[in-house]
Coordinates of N, CA and C and ligand atoms in Angstrom, one line a residue:
M299 N 18.6 11.9 -121.2 CA 19.3 12.2 -120.0 C 18.4 12.1 -118.8
F300 N 19.0 11.5 -117.7 CA 18.2 11.2 -116.5 C 18.3 12.5 -115.7
E301 N 17.0 12.9 -115.3 CA 17.0 14.1 -114.4 C 16.2 13.6 -113.2
K302 N 16.7 13.8 -112.0 CA 16.0 13.2 -110.8 C 14.8 14.1 -110.4
L303 N 13.8 13.4 -109.9 CA 12.6 14.0 -109.5 C 12.7 14.8 -108.3
N304 N 12.0 15.8 -108.1 CA 12.0 16.5 -106.7 C 11.0 16.0 -105.8
I305 N 11.4 15.0 -105.0 CA 10.5 14.3 -104.2 C 10.4 15.1 -102.8
L306 N 9.2 15.5 -102.4 CA 9.0 16.3 -101.3 C 9.2 15.5 -99.9
D307 N 9.6 16.2 -99.0 CA 9.9 15.6 -97.7 C 8.6 15.6 -96.9
E308 N 8.5 14.7 -95.9 CA 7.3 14.5 -95.1 C 6.8 15.9 -94.4
K309 N 7.7 16.7 -94.3 CA 7.3 18.0 -93.6 C 6.5 18.9 -94.5
D310 N 6.5 18.7 -95.7 CA 5.8 19.5 -96.8 C 4.2 19.2 -96.6
K311 N 3.4 20.3 -96.8 CA 2.0 20.2 -96.5 C 1.3 19.3 -97.6
H312 N 1.8 19.2 -98.8 CA 1.2 18.3 -99.7 C 1.0 16.9 -99.3
L313 N 2.0 16.5 -98.4 CA 2.0 15.1 -97.9 C 0.8 14.8 -97.0
R314 N 0.2 15.9 -96.5 CA -0.9 15.7 -95.5 C -2.2 16.1 -96.0
M315 N -2.3 16.3 -97.3 CA -3.6 16.7 -97.9 C -4.3 15.6 -98.5
V316 N -5.7 15.6 -98.5 CA -6.4 14.6 -99.2 C -6.5 15.0 -100.7
S317 N -6.1 14.1 -101.6 CA -5.9 14.5 -103.0 C -7.3 14.4 -103.7
K318 N -7.5 15.1 -104.8 CA -8.7 15.0 -105.5 C -8.5 14.0 -106.7
E319 N -9.7 13.5 -107.2 CA -9.6 12.7 -108.3 C -8.9 13.2 -109.5
A320 N -8.1 12.5 -110.2 CA -7.5 13.0 -111.5 C -8.4 13.0 -112.5
T321 N -8.2 13.9 -113.5 CA -9.2 13.9 -114.6 C -8.6 13.1 -115.8
L322 N -9.4 12.3 -116.5 CA -9.0 11.5 -117.7 C -9.5 12.1 -118.9
P323 N -8.9 12.1 -120.0 CA -7.6 11.5 -120.2 C -6.5 12.4 -119.6
L324 N -5.4 11.7 -119.3 CA -4.3 12.4 -118.6 C -3.5 13.3 -119.7
S325 N -3.0 14.5 -119.2 CA -2.3 15.3 -120.1 C -0.9 14.6 -120.5
S326 N -0.3 15.2 -121.5 CA 1.0 14.5 -121.9 C 2.0 14.9 -120.9
E327 N 1.9 16.0 -120.1 CA 2.9 16.3 -119.1 C 2.7 15.2 -118.1
Y328 N 1.6 14.9 -117.7 CA 1.4 13.9 -116.6 C 2.0 12.5 -117.0
K329 N 1.7 12.2 -118.3 CA 2.2 10.9 -118.8 C 3.8 10.9 -118.8
E330 N 4.3 12.1 -119.1 CA 5.8 12.1 -119.1 C 6.3 12.1 -117.7
L331 N 5.6 12.7 -116.7 CA 5.9 12.7 -115.3 C 5.9 11.2 -114.9
I332 N 4.8 10.5 -115.2 CA 4.6 9.1 -114.8 C 5.8 8.2 -115.3
Q333 N 6.2 8.5 -116.5 CA 7.4 7.7 -117.1 C 8.6 7.9 -116.4
R334 N 8.8 9.2 -115.9 CA 10.0 9.6 -115.1 C 9.9 8.9 -113.7
M335 N 8.8 8.8 -113.1 CA 8.6 8.1 -111.8 C 8.9 6.6 -112.0
I336 N 8.4 6.0 -113.2 CA 8.8 4.6 -113.4 C 10.3 4.4 -113.6
D337 N 10.8 5.3 -114.4 CA 12.3 5.2 -114.5 C 13.1 5.3 -113.2
E338 N 12.7 6.3 -112.5 CA 13.5 6.6 -111.3 C 13.3 5.4 -110.2
L339 N 12.1 4.9 -110.1 CA 11.9 3.7 -109.2 C 12.6 2.6 -109.6
T340 N 12.7 2.3 -110.9 CA 13.4 1.2 -111.5 C 14.9 1.3 -111.3
Y341 N 15.4 2.5 -111.6 CA 16.8 2.7 -111.4 C 17.2 2.6 -109.9
S342 N 16.3 3.0 -109.1 CA 16.6 2.9 -107.6 C 16.7 1.5 -107.1
Q343 N 16.1 0.6 -107.9 CA 16.2 -0.8 -107.4 C 17.3 -1.6 -108.2
I344 N 18.2 -0.9 -109.0 CA 19.2 -1.5 -109.7 C 20.5 -0.9 -109.1
E345 N 21.2 -1.7 -108.3 CA 22.3 -1.2 -107.4 C 23.2 -0.2 -108.1
E346 N 23.7 -0.7 -109.2 CA 24.7 0.1 -110.0 C 24.1 1.5 -110.4
L347 N 22.8 1.6 -110.8 CA 22.2 2.8 -111.2 C 21.8 3.7 -110.0
A348 N 21.4 3.0 -109.0 CA 21.1 3.7 -107.7 C 22.3 4.4 -107.2
E349 N 23.5 3.8 -107.3 CA 24.7 4.4 -106.8 C 25.1 5.6 -107.8
K350 N 25.0 5.3 -109.0 CA 25.4 6.3 -110.0 C 24.6 7.6 -109.8
Y351 N 23.3 7.5 -109.6 CA 22.4 8.6 -109.5 C 22.1 9.0 -108.1
D352 N 22.7 8.4 -107.2 CA 22.4 8.7 -105.7 C 20.9 8.5 -105.5
L353 N 20.3 7.3 -105.6 CA 18.9 7.2 -105.4 C 18.7 6.1 -104.3
R354 N 17.8 6.5 -103.4 CA 17.4 5.7 -102.3 C 16.4 4.7 -102.9
P355 N 16.6 3.3 -102.7 CA 15.7 2.3 -103.2 C 14.2 2.5 -102.8
G356 N 13.4 2.5 -103.7 CA 11.9 2.6 -103.3 C 11.1 1.9 -104.5
M357 N 9.9 1.4 -104.1 CA 9.1 0.7 -105.1 C 7.9 1.4 -105.5
G358 N 7.6 2.6 -104.7 CA 6.4 3.3 -105.1 C 6.5 4.7 -104.9
L359 N 5.6 5.5 -105.7 CA 5.5 7.0 -105.5 C 4.1 7.3 -105.8
A360 N 3.6 8.4 -105.1 CA 2.3 8.9 -105.4 C 2.4 10.4 -105.7
F361 N 1.5 10.8 -106.6 CA 1.6 12.2 -107.0 C 1.8 13.3 -106.0
P362 N 1.1 13.1 -104.8 CA 1.3 14.2 -103.8 C 2.8 14.3 -103.4
Q363 N 3.6 13.3 -103.5 CA 5.1 13.3 -103.1 C 5.8 14.2 -104.1
L364 N 5.1 14.6 -105.2 CA 5.7 15.5 -106.2 C 5.1 16.8 -106.2
G365 N 4.2 17.0 -105.1 CA 3.5 18.4 -105.0 C 2.2 18.5 -105.8
I366 N 1.7 17.3 -106.3 CA 0.5 17.4 -107.1 C -0.5 16.5 -106.4
N367 N -1.6 17.2 -105.9 CA -2.6 16.5 -105.0 C -3.7 15.9 -105.9
E368 N -3.3 15.0 -106.7 CA -4.2 14.2 -107.5 C -3.9 12.7 -107.4
R369 N -5.1 11.9 -107.6 CA -5.0 10.6 -107.1 C -4.4 9.6 -108.2
I370 N -3.0 9.7 -108.2 CA -2.2 8.8 -109.2 C -1.1 8.2 -108.4
I371 N -1.0 6.8 -108.6 CA 0.2 6.1 -107.9 C 0.9 5.3 -109.0
V372 N 2.2 5.1 -108.7 CA 3.1 4.3 -109.5 C 3.8 3.3 -108.6
I373 N 3.8 2.0 -109.1 CA 4.6 1.0 -108.3 C 5.5 0.3 -109.3
V374 N 6.7 0.0 -108.9 CA 7.6 -0.8 -109.7 C 8.1 -1.9 -108.8
H375 N 7.6 -3.1 -109.2 CA 7.8 -4.3 -108.3 C 8.8 -5.2 -109.0
E376 N 9.9 -5.5 -108.3 CA 10.8 -6.5 -108.8 C 10.4 -7.9 -108.6
V377 N 10.0 -8.5 -109.8 CA 9.4 -9.8 -109.5 C 10.5 -11.0 -109.7
D378 N 11.6 -10.7 -110.3 CA 12.7 -11.5 -110.5 C 14.0 -10.7 -110.6
D379 N 15.1 -11.3 -110.5 CA 16.3 -10.5 -110.6 C 16.3 -9.6 -111.8
G380 N 16.2 -8.2 -111.6 CA 16.3 -7.3 -112.7 C 15.0 -7.3 -113.6
V381 N 14.0 -8.0 -113.1 CA 12.7 -8.0 -114.0 C 11.6 -7.2 -113.1
F382 N 11.1 -6.3 -113.7 CA 10.2 -5.3 -113.0 C 8.8 -5.3 -113.7
D383 N 7.7 -5.3 -112.8 CA 6.4 -5.1 -113.2 C 6.1 -3.7 -112.9
N384 N 5.4 -2.9 -113.7 CA 5.0 -1.5 -113.4 C 3.5 -1.4 -113.3
Y385 N 3.1 -0.7 -112.3 CA 1.7 -0.5 -112.1 C 1.4 1.0 -112.0
V386 N 0.6 1.5 -112.8 CA 0.2 2.9 -112.8 C -1.3 2.9 -112.5
V387 N -1.8 3.4 -111.5 CA -3.3 3.4 -111.3 C -3.7 4.9 -111.0
V388 N -4.6 5.3 -111.9 CA -5.3 6.6 -111.7 C -6.6 6.4 -111.0
N389 N -6.8 7.2 -109.9 CA -8.0 7.1 -109.1 C -8.2 5.7 -108.5
P390 N -7.1 5.1 -107.9 CA -7.3 3.8 -107.4 C -8.2 3.7 -106.2
K391 N -8.9 2.6 -106.1 CA -9.8 2.3 -105.0 C -9.5 0.8 -104.5
I392 N -9.5 0.7 -103.2 CA -9.3 -0.7 -102.8 C -10.8 -1.2 -102.6
V393 N -11.1 -2.3 -103.4 CA -12.5 -2.7 -103.4 C -12.7 -4.0 -102.6
S394 N -11.6 -4.7 -102.3 CA -11.8 -5.7 -101.3 C -10.5 -6.1 -100.7
T395 N -10.6 -6.6 -99.4 CA -9.3 -6.8 -98.7 C -9.5 -8.2 -98.0
S396 N -8.3 -8.8 -97.7 CA -8.3 -10.1 -97.0 C -8.5 -9.8 -95.5
E397 N -9.1 -10.7 -94.8 CA -9.1 -10.6 -93.4 C -7.7 -10.7 -92.7
E398 N -6.9 -11.5 -93.4 CA -5.5 -11.7 -92.9 C -4.7 -10.5 -93.0
M399 N -4.0 -10.1 -91.9 CA -3.2 -8.9 -91.8 C -1.7 -9.5 -91.8
I400 N -0.8 -8.7 -92.4 CA 0.6 -8.9 -92.4 C 1.3 -7.7 -92.1
A401 N 2.6 -7.7 -92.0 CA 3.5 -6.5 -92.0 C 4.9 -6.9 -92.5
A402 N 5.5 -5.9 -93.0 CA 6.9 -6.0 -93.5 C 7.8 -6.2 -92.2
E403 N 8.5 -7.3 -92.1 CA 9.3 -7.6 -90.8 C 10.2 -6.4 -90.6
A404 N 10.9 -5.8 -91.7 CA 11.9 -4.9 -91.5 C 11.3 -3.4 -91.3
G405 N 10.0 -3.4 -91.3 CA 9.3 -2.0 -91.3 C 9.2 -1.5 -92.7
E406 N 8.6 -0.4 -92.8 CA 8.4 0.3 -94.1 C 9.3 1.5 -94.3
G407 N 9.6 1.9 -95.5 CA 10.3 3.1 -95.7 C 9.5 3.9 -96.7
C408 N 9.9 5.1 -96.9 CA 9.1 6.0 -97.9 C 10.2 7.0 -98.4
L409 N 10.1 7.3 -99.7 CA 11.0 8.2 -100.3 C 10.8 9.7 -99.8
S410 N 9.7 9.9 -99.1 CA 9.5 11.2 -98.5 C 9.9 11.3 -97.0
V411 N 10.2 10.1 -96.5 CA 10.6 10.1 -95.0 C 12.1 9.8 -95.0
N412 N 12.9 10.8 -94.7 CA 14.3 10.7 -94.7 C 15.0 10.5 -93.4
R413 N 14.4 9.4 -92.8 CA 14.9 9.1 -91.4 C 14.4 7.6 -91.2
E414 N 15.0 7.0 -90.2 CA 14.6 5.6 -89.9 C 13.4 5.7 -89.0
V415 N 12.3 5.0 -89.4 CA 11.2 4.9 -88.4 C 11.0 3.4 -88.1
E416 N 11.1 3.0 -86.9 CA 11.0 1.6 -86.5 C 9.6 1.2 -86.1
G417 N 9.2 0.0 -86.5 CA 7.9 -0.5 -86.1 C 7.1 -1.2 -87.3
H418 N 6.3 -2.1 -86.9 CA 5.5 -2.8 -87.9 C 4.3 -2.2 -88.3
V419 N 4.0 -2.1 -89.6 CA 2.9 -1.4 -90.2 C 1.9 -2.5 -90.6
K420 N 0.8 -2.8 -89.8 CA -0.1 -3.8 -90.0 C -1.0 -3.5 -91.2
R421 N -1.0 -4.3 -92.2 CA -1.8 -4.1 -93.4 C -2.5 -5.4 -93.9
H422 N -3.4 -5.3 -94.8 CA -4.0 -6.5 -95.3 C -3.1 -7.3 -96.3
A423 N -3.1 -8.7 -96.1 CA -2.2 -9.5 -96.9 C -2.5 -9.5 -98.4
R424 N -3.8 -9.3 -98.7 CA -4.2 -9.2 -100.1 C -5.2 -8.1 -100.2
V425 N -5.1 -7.4 -101.3 CA -6.1 -6.3 -101.7 C -6.5 -6.5 -103.2
T426 N -7.7 -6.0 -103.5 CA -8.0 -5.9 -104.9 C -8.2 -4.4 -105.1
V427 N -7.6 -3.9 -106.1 CA -7.6 -2.4 -106.4 C -8.2 -2.2 -107.8
E428 N -9.1 -1.2 -107.9 CA -9.7 -0.9 -109.1 C -9.3 0.6 -109.5
G429 N -9.2 0.9 -110.7 CA -8.9 2.3 -111.1 C -8.8 2.3 -112.6
Y430 N -8.0 3.2 -113.1 CA -7.8 3.4 -114.6 C -6.3 3.4 -114.9
D431 N -6.0 2.9 -116.1 CA -4.7 3.1 -116.6 C -4.4 4.4 -117.2
I432 N -3.2 4.7 -117.7 CA -2.9 6.0 -118.2 C -3.8 6.4 -119.5
D433 N -4.3 5.4 -120.1 CA -5.2 5.7 -121.2 C -6.7 5.8 -120.8
G434 N -6.9 5.7 -119.6 CA -8.2 5.8 -119.2 C -9.1 4.5 -119.2
N435 N -8.4 3.3 -119.4 CA -9.1 2.1 -119.4 C -9.3 1.6 -118.0
K436 N -10.5 1.1 -117.7 CA -10.7 0.5 -116.3 C -9.8 -0.7 -116.1
I437 N -9.2 -0.7 -114.9 CA -8.3 -1.9 -114.6 C -8.7 -2.3 -113.2
R438 N -8.3 -3.6 -113.0 CA -8.5 -4.3 -111.7 C -7.3 -5.1 -111.4
I439 N -6.7 -4.9 -110.3 CA -5.5 -5.6 -109.8 C -5.6 -6.4 -108.6
R440 N -5.2 -7.6 -108.6 CA -5.2 -8.3 -107.4 C -3.7 -8.4 -106.8
A441 N -3.5 -7.9 -105.7 CA -2.1 -7.8 -105.1 C -1.9 -8.6 -103.8
R442 N -0.9 -9.2 -103.7 CA -0.6 -10.0 -102.4 C 0.7 -9.7 -101.9
E443 N 0.8 -10.0 -100.7 CA 2.2 -9.8 -100.0 C 2.8 -8.5 -100.2
E444 N 4.1 -8.4 -100.6 CA 4.8 -7.1 -100.7 C 4.0 -6.2 -101.6
L445 N 3.5 -6.6 -102.6 CA 2.8 -5.7 -103.6 C 1.5 -5.2 -102.9
S446 N 0.8 -6.1 -102.1 CA -0.3 -5.5 -101.5 C 0.1 -4.4 -100.5
L447 N 1.2 -4.6 -99.8 CA 1.6 -3.6 -98.9 C 1.9 -2.3 -99.6
A448 N 2.6 -2.4 -100.8 CA 2.9 -1.2 -101.5 C 1.7 -0.5 -102.0
F449 N 0.7 -1.2 -102.5 CA -0.5 -0.5 -102.9 C -1.2 0.2 -101.7
Q450 N -1.3 -0.4 -100.5 CA -1.9 0.2 -99.4 C -1.1 1.4 -99.0
H451 N 0.3 1.3 -99.0 CA 1.1 2.5 -98.7 C 0.9 3.7 -99.7
E452 N 0.9 3.4 -100.9 CA 0.7 4.5 -101.9 C -0.6 5.1 -101.9
I453 N -1.7 4.3 -101.7 CA -3.1 4.8 -101.7 C -3.2 5.7 -100.4
D454 N -2.6 5.3 -99.3 CA -2.6 6.1 -98.1 C -2.1 7.5 -98.4
H455 N -1.0 7.6 -99.2 CA -0.5 8.9 -99.6 C -1.6 9.9 -100.2
L456 N -2.6 9.3 -100.9 CA -3.6 10.1 -101.5 C -4.5 10.7 -100.5
D457 N -4.5 10.0 -99.3 CA -5.4 10.5 -98.3 C -4.6 11.3 -97.1
G458 N -3.3 11.5 -97.4 CA -2.5 12.4 -96.6 C -1.9 11.6 -95.4
I459 N -2.0 10.3 -95.5 CA -1.5 9.3 -94.5 C -0.1 8.8 -94.7
L460 N 0.8 8.9 -93.7 CA 2.1 8.3 -93.8 C 2.2 7.0 -93.1
F461 N 3.1 6.2 -93.5 CA 3.2 4.8 -93.0 C 3.3 4.8 -91.4
Y462 N 4.0 5.7 -90.9 CA 4.2 5.6 -89.4 C 2.9 6.0 -88.6
D463 N 2.0 6.7 -89.3 CA 0.7 6.9 -88.6 C 0.1 5.6 -88.2
R464 N 0.4 4.6 -89.0 CA -0.2 3.3 -88.7 C 0.6 2.4 -87.7
I465 N 1.7 2.9 -87.1 CA 2.4 2.2 -86.1 C 1.8 2.5 -84.8
D466 N 1.4 1.5 -84.1 CA 0.8 1.7 -82.7 C 1.9 2.0 -81.8
P467 N 1.9 3.3 -81.2 CA 3.0 3.7 -80.3 C 3.0 2.8 -79.1
K468 N 1.9 2.2 -78.7 CA 1.9 1.3 -77.5 C 2.4 0.0 -77.8
K469 N 2.3 -0.4 -79.1 CA 2.8 -1.7 -79.5 C 3.3 -1.7 -80.9
P470 N 4.7 -1.1 -81.0 CA 5.2 -1.0 -82.4 C 5.6 -2.2 -83.0
F471 N 5.9 -3.3 -82.2 CA 6.4 -4.6 -82.9 C 5.5 -5.7 -82.6
Y472 N 5.3 -6.6 -83.4 CA 4.6 -7.9 -83.3 C 5.6 -9.1 -83.4
N473 N 5.2 -10.2 -82.7 CA 6.1 -11.3 -83.0 C 5.3 -12.3 -83.9
E474 N 6.0 -13.3 -84.4 CA 5.4 -14.2 -85.4 C 4.1 -14.9 -85.1
N475 N 3.8 -15.0 -83.8 CA 2.6 -15.6 -83.3 C 1.4 -14.6 -83.4
E476 N 1.7 -13.3 -83.4 CA 0.7 -12.3 -83.4 C 0.3 -11.8 -84.7
L477 N 1.4 -11.9 -85.6 CA 1.1 -11.3 -87.0 C 2.1 -12.0 -87.9
R478 N 1.6 -12.2 -89.1 CA 2.6 -12.9 -90.1 C 3.5 -11.8 -90.6
L479 N 4.7 -11.9 -90.4 CA 5.7 -11.0 -90.9 C 6.4 -11.4 -92.2
I480 N 6.5 -10.6 -93.1 CA 7.1 -11.0 -94.4 C 8.4 -10.3 -94.7
Ligands
LIG523 ZN1 5.6 6.7 -99.2

């Protein structure tokens, strides 16, 4: 049976805390929670199921959004119609970044931010992330474009940063000549 996660709103203090490193190996409760996060993110991107369960589409979640200030992120990336790649990274670290910056043309959203926030969030076009998988094996992921934005967004959550913190109030929008918009 599908039971919806209790995703905290941006006003909750957990969203503004710097999370501590998670301890490996992960407990079975954490592994179960991670599976629920994967399921809910996947369903949220399948129109029929999103409607059925009243889910707002999202491709990532971080543990602080569930009230647990430990460094674990989950990303579900639709790579083809109905085909999803899952990424679970424990204690993720961005170890290299491209000089090139990009932004999502339509702006970013967050499952903890229940309102429209307009503006371009400038981020690295490519990042390399290192960390551990749920079994404690060391992993290294190279992400580009949309997936790169997702990693940066989720890792920000571990440091208490929300996407709109990175929107310049003096210049919330860029044109195509100033920044590559995807
Ligand atoms: Zn978010």
